[in-house]
Tab-separated table of C-alpha atoms in Angstrom:
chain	number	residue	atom	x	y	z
A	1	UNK	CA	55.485	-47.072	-33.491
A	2	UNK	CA	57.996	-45.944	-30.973
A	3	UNK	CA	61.119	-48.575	-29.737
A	4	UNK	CA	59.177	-48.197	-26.651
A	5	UNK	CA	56.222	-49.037	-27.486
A	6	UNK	CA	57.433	-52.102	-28.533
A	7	UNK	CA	59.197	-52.665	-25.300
A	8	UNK	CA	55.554	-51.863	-23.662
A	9	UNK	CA	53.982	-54.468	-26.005
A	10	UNK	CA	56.709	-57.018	-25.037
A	11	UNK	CA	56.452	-56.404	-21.093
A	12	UNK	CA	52.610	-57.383	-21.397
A	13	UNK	CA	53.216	-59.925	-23.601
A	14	UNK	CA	55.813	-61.382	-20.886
A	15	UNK	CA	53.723	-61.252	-18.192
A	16	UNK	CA	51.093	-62.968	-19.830
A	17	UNK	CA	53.200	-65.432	-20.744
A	18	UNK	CA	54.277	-65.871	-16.770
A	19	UNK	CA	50.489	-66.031	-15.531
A	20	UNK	CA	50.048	-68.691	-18.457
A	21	UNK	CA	52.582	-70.750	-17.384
A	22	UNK	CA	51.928	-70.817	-13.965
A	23	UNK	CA	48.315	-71.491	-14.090
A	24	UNK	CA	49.855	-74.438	-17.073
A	25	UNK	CA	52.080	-75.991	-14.110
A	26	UNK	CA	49.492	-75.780	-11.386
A	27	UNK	CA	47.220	-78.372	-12.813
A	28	UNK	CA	46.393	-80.717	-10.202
A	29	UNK	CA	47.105	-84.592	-11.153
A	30	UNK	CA	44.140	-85.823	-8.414
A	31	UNK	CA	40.596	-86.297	-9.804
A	32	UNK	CA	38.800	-83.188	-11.346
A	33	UNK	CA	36.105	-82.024	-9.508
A	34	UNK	CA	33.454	-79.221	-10.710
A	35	UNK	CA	32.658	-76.237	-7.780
A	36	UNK	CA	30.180	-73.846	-7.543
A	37	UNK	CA	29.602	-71.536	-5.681
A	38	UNK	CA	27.263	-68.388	-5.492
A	39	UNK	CA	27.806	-65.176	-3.919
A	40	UNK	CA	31.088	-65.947	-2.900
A	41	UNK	CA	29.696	-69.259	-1.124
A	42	UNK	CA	30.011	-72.525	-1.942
A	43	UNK	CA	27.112	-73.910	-3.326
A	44	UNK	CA	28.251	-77.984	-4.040
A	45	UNK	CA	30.713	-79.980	-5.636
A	46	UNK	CA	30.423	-82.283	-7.924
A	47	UNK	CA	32.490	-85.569	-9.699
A	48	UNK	CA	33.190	-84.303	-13.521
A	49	UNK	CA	33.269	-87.689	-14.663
A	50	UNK	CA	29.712	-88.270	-13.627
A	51	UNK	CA	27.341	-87.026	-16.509
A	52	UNK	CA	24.839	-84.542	-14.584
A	53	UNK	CA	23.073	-81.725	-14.690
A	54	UNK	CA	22.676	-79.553	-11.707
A	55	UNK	CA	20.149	-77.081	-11.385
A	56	UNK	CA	21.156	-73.418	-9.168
A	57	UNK	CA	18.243	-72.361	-8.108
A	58	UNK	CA	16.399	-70.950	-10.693
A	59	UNK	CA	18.558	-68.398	-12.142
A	60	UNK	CA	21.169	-71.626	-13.984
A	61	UNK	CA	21.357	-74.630	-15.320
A	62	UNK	CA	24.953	-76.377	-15.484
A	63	UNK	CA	25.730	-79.310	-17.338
A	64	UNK	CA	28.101	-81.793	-16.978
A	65	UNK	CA	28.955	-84.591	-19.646
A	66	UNK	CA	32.183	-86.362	-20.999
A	67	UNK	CA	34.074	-84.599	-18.470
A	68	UNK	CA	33.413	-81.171	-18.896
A	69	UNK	CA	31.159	-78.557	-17.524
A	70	UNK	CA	29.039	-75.739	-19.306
A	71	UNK	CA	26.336	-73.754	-18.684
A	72	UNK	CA	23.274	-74.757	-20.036
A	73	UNK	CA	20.871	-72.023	-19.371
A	74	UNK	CA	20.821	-68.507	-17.656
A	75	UNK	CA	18.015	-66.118	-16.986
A	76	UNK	CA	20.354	-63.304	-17.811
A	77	UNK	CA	20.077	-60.902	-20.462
A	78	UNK	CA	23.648	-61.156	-21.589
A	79	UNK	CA	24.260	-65.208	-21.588
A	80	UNK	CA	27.989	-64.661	-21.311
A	81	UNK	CA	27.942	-67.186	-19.202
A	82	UNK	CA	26.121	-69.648	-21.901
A	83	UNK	CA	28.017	-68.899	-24.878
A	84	UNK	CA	31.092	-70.031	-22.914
A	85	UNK	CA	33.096	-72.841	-24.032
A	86	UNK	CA	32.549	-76.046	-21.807
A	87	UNK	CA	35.257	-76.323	-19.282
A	88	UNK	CA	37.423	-78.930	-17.863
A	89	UNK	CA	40.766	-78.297	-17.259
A	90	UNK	CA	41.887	-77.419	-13.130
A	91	UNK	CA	41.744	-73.209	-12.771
A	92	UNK	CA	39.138	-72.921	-15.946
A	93	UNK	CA	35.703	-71.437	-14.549
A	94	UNK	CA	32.821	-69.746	-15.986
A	95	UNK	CA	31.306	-67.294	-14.250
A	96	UNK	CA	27.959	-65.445	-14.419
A	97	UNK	CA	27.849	-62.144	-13.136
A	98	UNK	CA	24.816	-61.123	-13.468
A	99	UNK	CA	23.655	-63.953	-10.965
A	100	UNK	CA	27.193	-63.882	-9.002
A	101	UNK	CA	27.533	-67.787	-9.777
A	102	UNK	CA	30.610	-69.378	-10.306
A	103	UNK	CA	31.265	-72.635	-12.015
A	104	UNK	CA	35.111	-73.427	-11.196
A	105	UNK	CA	37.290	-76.985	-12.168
A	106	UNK	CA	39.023	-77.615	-8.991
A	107	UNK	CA	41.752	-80.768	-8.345
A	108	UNK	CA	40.719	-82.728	-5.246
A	109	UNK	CA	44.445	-83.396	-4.439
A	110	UNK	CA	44.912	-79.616	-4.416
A	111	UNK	CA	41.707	-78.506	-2.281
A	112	UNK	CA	42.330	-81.062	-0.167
A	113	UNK	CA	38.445	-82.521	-0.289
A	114	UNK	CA	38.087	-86.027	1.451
A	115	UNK	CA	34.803	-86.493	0.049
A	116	UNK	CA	32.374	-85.148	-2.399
A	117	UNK	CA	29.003	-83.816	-1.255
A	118	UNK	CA	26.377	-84.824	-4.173
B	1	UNK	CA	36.169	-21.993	-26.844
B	2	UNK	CA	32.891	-21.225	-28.313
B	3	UNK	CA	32.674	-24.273	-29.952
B	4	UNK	CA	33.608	-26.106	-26.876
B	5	UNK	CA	29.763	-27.963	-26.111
B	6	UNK	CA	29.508	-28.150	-30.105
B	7	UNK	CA	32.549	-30.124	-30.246
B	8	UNK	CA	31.519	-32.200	-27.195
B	9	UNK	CA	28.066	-33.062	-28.402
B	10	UNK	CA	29.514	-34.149	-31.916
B	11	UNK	CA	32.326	-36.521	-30.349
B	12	UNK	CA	29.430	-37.807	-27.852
B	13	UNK	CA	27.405	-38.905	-30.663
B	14	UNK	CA	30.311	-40.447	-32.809
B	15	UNK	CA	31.231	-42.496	-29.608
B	16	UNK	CA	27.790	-43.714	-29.243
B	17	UNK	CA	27.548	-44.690	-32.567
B	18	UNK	CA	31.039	-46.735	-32.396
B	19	UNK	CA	29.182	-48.745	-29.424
B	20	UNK	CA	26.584	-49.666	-31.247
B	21	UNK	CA	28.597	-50.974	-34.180
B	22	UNK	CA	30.552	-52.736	-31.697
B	23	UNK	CA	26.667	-54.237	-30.397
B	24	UNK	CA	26.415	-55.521	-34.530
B	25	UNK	CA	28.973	-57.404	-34.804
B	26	UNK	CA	27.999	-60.932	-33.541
B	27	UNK	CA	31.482	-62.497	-32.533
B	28	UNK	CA	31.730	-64.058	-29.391
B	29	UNK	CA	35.430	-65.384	-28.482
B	30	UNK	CA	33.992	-67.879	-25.742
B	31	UNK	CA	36.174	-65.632	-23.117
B	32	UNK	CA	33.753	-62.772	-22.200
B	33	UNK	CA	35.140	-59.140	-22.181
B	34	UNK	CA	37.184	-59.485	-25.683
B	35	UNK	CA	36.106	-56.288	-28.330
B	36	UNK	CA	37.483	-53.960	-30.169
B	37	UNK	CA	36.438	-51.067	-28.533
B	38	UNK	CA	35.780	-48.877	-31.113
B	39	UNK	CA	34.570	-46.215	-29.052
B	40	UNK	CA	37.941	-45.641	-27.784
B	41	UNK	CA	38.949	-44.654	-31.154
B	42	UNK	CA	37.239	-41.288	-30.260
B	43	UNK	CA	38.137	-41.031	-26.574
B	44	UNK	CA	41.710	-41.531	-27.656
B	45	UNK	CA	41.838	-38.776	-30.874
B	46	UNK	CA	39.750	-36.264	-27.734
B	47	UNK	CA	42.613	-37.219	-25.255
B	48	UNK	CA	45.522	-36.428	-27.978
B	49	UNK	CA	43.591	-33.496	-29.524
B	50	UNK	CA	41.838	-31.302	-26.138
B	51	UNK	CA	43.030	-32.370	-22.903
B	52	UNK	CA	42.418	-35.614	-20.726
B	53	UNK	CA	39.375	-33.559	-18.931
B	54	UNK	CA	37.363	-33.165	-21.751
B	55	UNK	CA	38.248	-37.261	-22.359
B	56	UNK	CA	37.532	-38.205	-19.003
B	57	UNK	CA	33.928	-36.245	-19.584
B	58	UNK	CA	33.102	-38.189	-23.231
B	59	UNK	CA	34.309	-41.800	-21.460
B	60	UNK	CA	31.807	-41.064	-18.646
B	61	UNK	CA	29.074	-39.308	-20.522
B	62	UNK	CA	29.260	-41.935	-23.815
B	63	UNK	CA	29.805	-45.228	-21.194
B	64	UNK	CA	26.098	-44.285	-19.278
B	65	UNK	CA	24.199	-43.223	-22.371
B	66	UNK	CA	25.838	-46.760	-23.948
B	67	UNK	CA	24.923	-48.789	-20.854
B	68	UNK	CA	21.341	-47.641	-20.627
B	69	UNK	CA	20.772	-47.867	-24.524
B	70	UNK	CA	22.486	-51.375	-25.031
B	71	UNK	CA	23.552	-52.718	-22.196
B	72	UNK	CA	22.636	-52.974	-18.575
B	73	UNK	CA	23.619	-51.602	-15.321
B	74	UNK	CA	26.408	-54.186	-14.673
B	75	UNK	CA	27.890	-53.401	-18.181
B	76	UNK	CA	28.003	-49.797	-16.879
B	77	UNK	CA	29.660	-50.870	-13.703
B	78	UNK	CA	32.293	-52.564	-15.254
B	79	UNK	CA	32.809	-50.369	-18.556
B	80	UNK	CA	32.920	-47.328	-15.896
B	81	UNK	CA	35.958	-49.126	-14.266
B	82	UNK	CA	37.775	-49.738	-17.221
B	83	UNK	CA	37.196	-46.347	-18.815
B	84	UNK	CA	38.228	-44.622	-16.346
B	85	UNK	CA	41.792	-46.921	-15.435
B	86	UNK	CA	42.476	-47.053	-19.110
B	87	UNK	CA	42.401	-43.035	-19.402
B	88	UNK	CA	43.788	-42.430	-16.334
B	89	UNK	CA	47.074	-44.540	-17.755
B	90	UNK	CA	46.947	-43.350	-21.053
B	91	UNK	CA	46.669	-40.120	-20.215
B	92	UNK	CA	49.832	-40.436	-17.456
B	93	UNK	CA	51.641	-42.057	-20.398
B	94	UNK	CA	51.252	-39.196	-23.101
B	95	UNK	CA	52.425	-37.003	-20.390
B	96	UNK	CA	55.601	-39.189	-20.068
B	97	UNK	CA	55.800	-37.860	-23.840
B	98	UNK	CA	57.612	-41.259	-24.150
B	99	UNK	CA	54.909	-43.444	-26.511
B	100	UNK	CA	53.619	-42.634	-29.747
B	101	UNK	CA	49.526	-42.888	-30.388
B	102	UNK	CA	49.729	-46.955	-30.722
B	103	UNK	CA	51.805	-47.842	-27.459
B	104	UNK	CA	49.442	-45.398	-25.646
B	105	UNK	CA	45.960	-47.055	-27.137
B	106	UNK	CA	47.881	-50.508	-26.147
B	107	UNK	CA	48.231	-49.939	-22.610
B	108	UNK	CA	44.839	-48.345	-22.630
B	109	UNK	CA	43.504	-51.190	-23.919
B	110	UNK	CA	44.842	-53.517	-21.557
B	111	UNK	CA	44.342	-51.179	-18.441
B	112	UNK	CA	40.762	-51.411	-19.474
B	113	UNK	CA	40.646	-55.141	-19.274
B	114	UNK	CA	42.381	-55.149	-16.141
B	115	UNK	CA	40.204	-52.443	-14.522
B	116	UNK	CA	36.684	-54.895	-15.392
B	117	UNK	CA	38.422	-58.108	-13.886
B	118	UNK	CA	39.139	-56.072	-11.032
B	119	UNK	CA	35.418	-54.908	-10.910
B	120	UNK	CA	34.657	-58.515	-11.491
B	121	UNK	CA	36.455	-60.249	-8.986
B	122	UNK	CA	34.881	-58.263	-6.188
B	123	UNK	CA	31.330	-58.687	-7.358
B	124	UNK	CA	31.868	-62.302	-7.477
B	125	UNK	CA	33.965	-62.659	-4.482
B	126	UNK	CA	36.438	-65.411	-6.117
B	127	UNK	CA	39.939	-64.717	-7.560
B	128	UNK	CA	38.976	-67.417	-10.040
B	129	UNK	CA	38.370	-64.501	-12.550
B	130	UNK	CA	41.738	-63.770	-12.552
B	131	UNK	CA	42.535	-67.080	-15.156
B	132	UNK	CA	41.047	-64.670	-17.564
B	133	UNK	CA	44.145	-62.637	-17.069
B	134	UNK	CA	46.487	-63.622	-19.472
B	135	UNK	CA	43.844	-64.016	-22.458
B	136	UNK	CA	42.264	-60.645	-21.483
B	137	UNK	CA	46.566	-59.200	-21.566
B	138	UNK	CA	46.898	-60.074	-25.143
B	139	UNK	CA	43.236	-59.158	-26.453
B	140	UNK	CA	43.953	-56.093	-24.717
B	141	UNK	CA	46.756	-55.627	-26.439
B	142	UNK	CA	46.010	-56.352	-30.034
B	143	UNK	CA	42.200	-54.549	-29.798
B	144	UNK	CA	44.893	-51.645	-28.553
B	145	UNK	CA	47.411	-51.709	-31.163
B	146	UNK	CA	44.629	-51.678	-33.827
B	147	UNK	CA	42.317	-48.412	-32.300
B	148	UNK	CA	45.945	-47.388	-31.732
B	149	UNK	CA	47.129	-47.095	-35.445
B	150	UNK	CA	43.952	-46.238	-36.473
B	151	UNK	CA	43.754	-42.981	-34.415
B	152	UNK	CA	47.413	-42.404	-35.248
B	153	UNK	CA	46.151	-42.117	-38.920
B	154	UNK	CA	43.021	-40.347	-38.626
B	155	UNK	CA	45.414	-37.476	-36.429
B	156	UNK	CA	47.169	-37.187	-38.876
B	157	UNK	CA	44.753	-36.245	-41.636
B	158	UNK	CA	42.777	-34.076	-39.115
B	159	UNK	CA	46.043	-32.253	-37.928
B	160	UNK	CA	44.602	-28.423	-39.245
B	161	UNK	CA	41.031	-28.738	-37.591
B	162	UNK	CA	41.303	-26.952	-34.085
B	163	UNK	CA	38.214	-28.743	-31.350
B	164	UNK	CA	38.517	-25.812	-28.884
């Protein structure tokens, strides 16, 4: 290894770190709220406190319970998507591309909602 | 230059058999897009030992033939957009004679990641791929540093073999 590589190795590292911390700082302190949407359009919104499970047409299955979301079942081939970790925190999505849906935690102070379609 | 097609065919199927080693092993780090990338072991020896031509060719060639045998045509999408970002950087870096082997393979590595998210967030249409940024950075990174010292090693014991 080169001094420069190092340096190279460092710079990522840095930025990383950066991204991290904004995305760390941004969380919202209003109630979280689960969004999908699918092909780029918003599909619904829903209360992550409220145990649910949502069906998206018939390509997913997302489930919501003790405050977080997951993906319960894909028709993919890959089922990225399903062997995701549930999420919960404000920024933290999953996302199937295969079937172009995405399952994002939003803060409702910071989208500015005034009311949540069920 | 005889050997030219020889050579080609032989680092085609090594690469090729590198994906589907990758395909065996069963780990799945909950963030999608994390491997080691094996295959780039080879693209990175073909980049140090021809030229980045004959690299660019392999990534192409062994990305389609991998797609269609293990993956699908969105993995070649996005492996196509990677592959071909990560060479085109670590090729512009070995010209900059400035890294050895392992900071080259690094930034590869990463480049790669980037160059899928980037494929990613325009299929989906949502920036919200781009949280994956900072875990993909340092996967990127590591996967790199590994192929990267690998490679390094295997040059060196394959320094009197010519590929032309």
């Amino acid at each position: 290894m080169k001094r420069n590589d190092l340096i190279l190795a460092g710079a990522i590292l840095a930025v990383a770190a950066v991204i991290l911390a904004f995305q760390f700082f941004r969380q919202g302190n209003g109630e979280q709220l689960v969004e999908i949407s699918v092909d780029g359009e918003v599909f619904g919104t829903y209360d992550l406190t409220d145990d649910q499970t949502i069906k998206i047409g018939n390509t997913n299955r997302v489930v919501i319970e003790d405050g977080a979301a997951r993906m319960e079942w894909a028709d993919c081939p890959d089922q990225i998507c399903v062997n995701h970790r549930a999420v919960s925190k404000n920024g933290e999505s999953i996302i199937c591309l295969p079937n172009q849906v995405v399952v994002t935690v939003v803060s409702s102070e910071e989208s500015g909602l005034d009311a949540v379609a069920q | 230059m005889k050997n030219r097609a020889a050579y080609f065919g032989v680092f085609t199927a090594l690469a090729l058999i590198f994906s589907y080693i990758e395909t065996l092993i069963p780990i799945q780090f909950g963030v999608p897009g994390i491997k080691l990338g094996l295959a780039n072991l080879i693209i990175v020896i073909v980049l140090y030992r021809t030229d980045w031509r004959e690299a660019l060719l392999l990534s192409v060639v062994r990305i389609i033939l991998a797609g269609f045998i293990f993956g699908n045509l969105f993995s070649i999408v996005y492996s196509l957009a990677g592959g071909i970002l990560s060479l085109a950087v670590m090729a512009l870096l070995k010209k900059s004679d400035r890294f050895s082997v392992t900071g080259i393979s690094m930034a590869g590595g990463v480049c790669h990641n980037i160059g899928q998210l980037i494929v990613a967030m325009i299929v989906v249409e949502t920036y919200q791929v781009g949280y994956y940024l900072p875990v993909l950075l340092v996967a990127g990174l590591i996967t790199g540093a590994v192929i990267g010292a690998v490679a390094g090693e295997v040059l060196k014991r394959i320094r009197n073999l010519s590929f032309q």
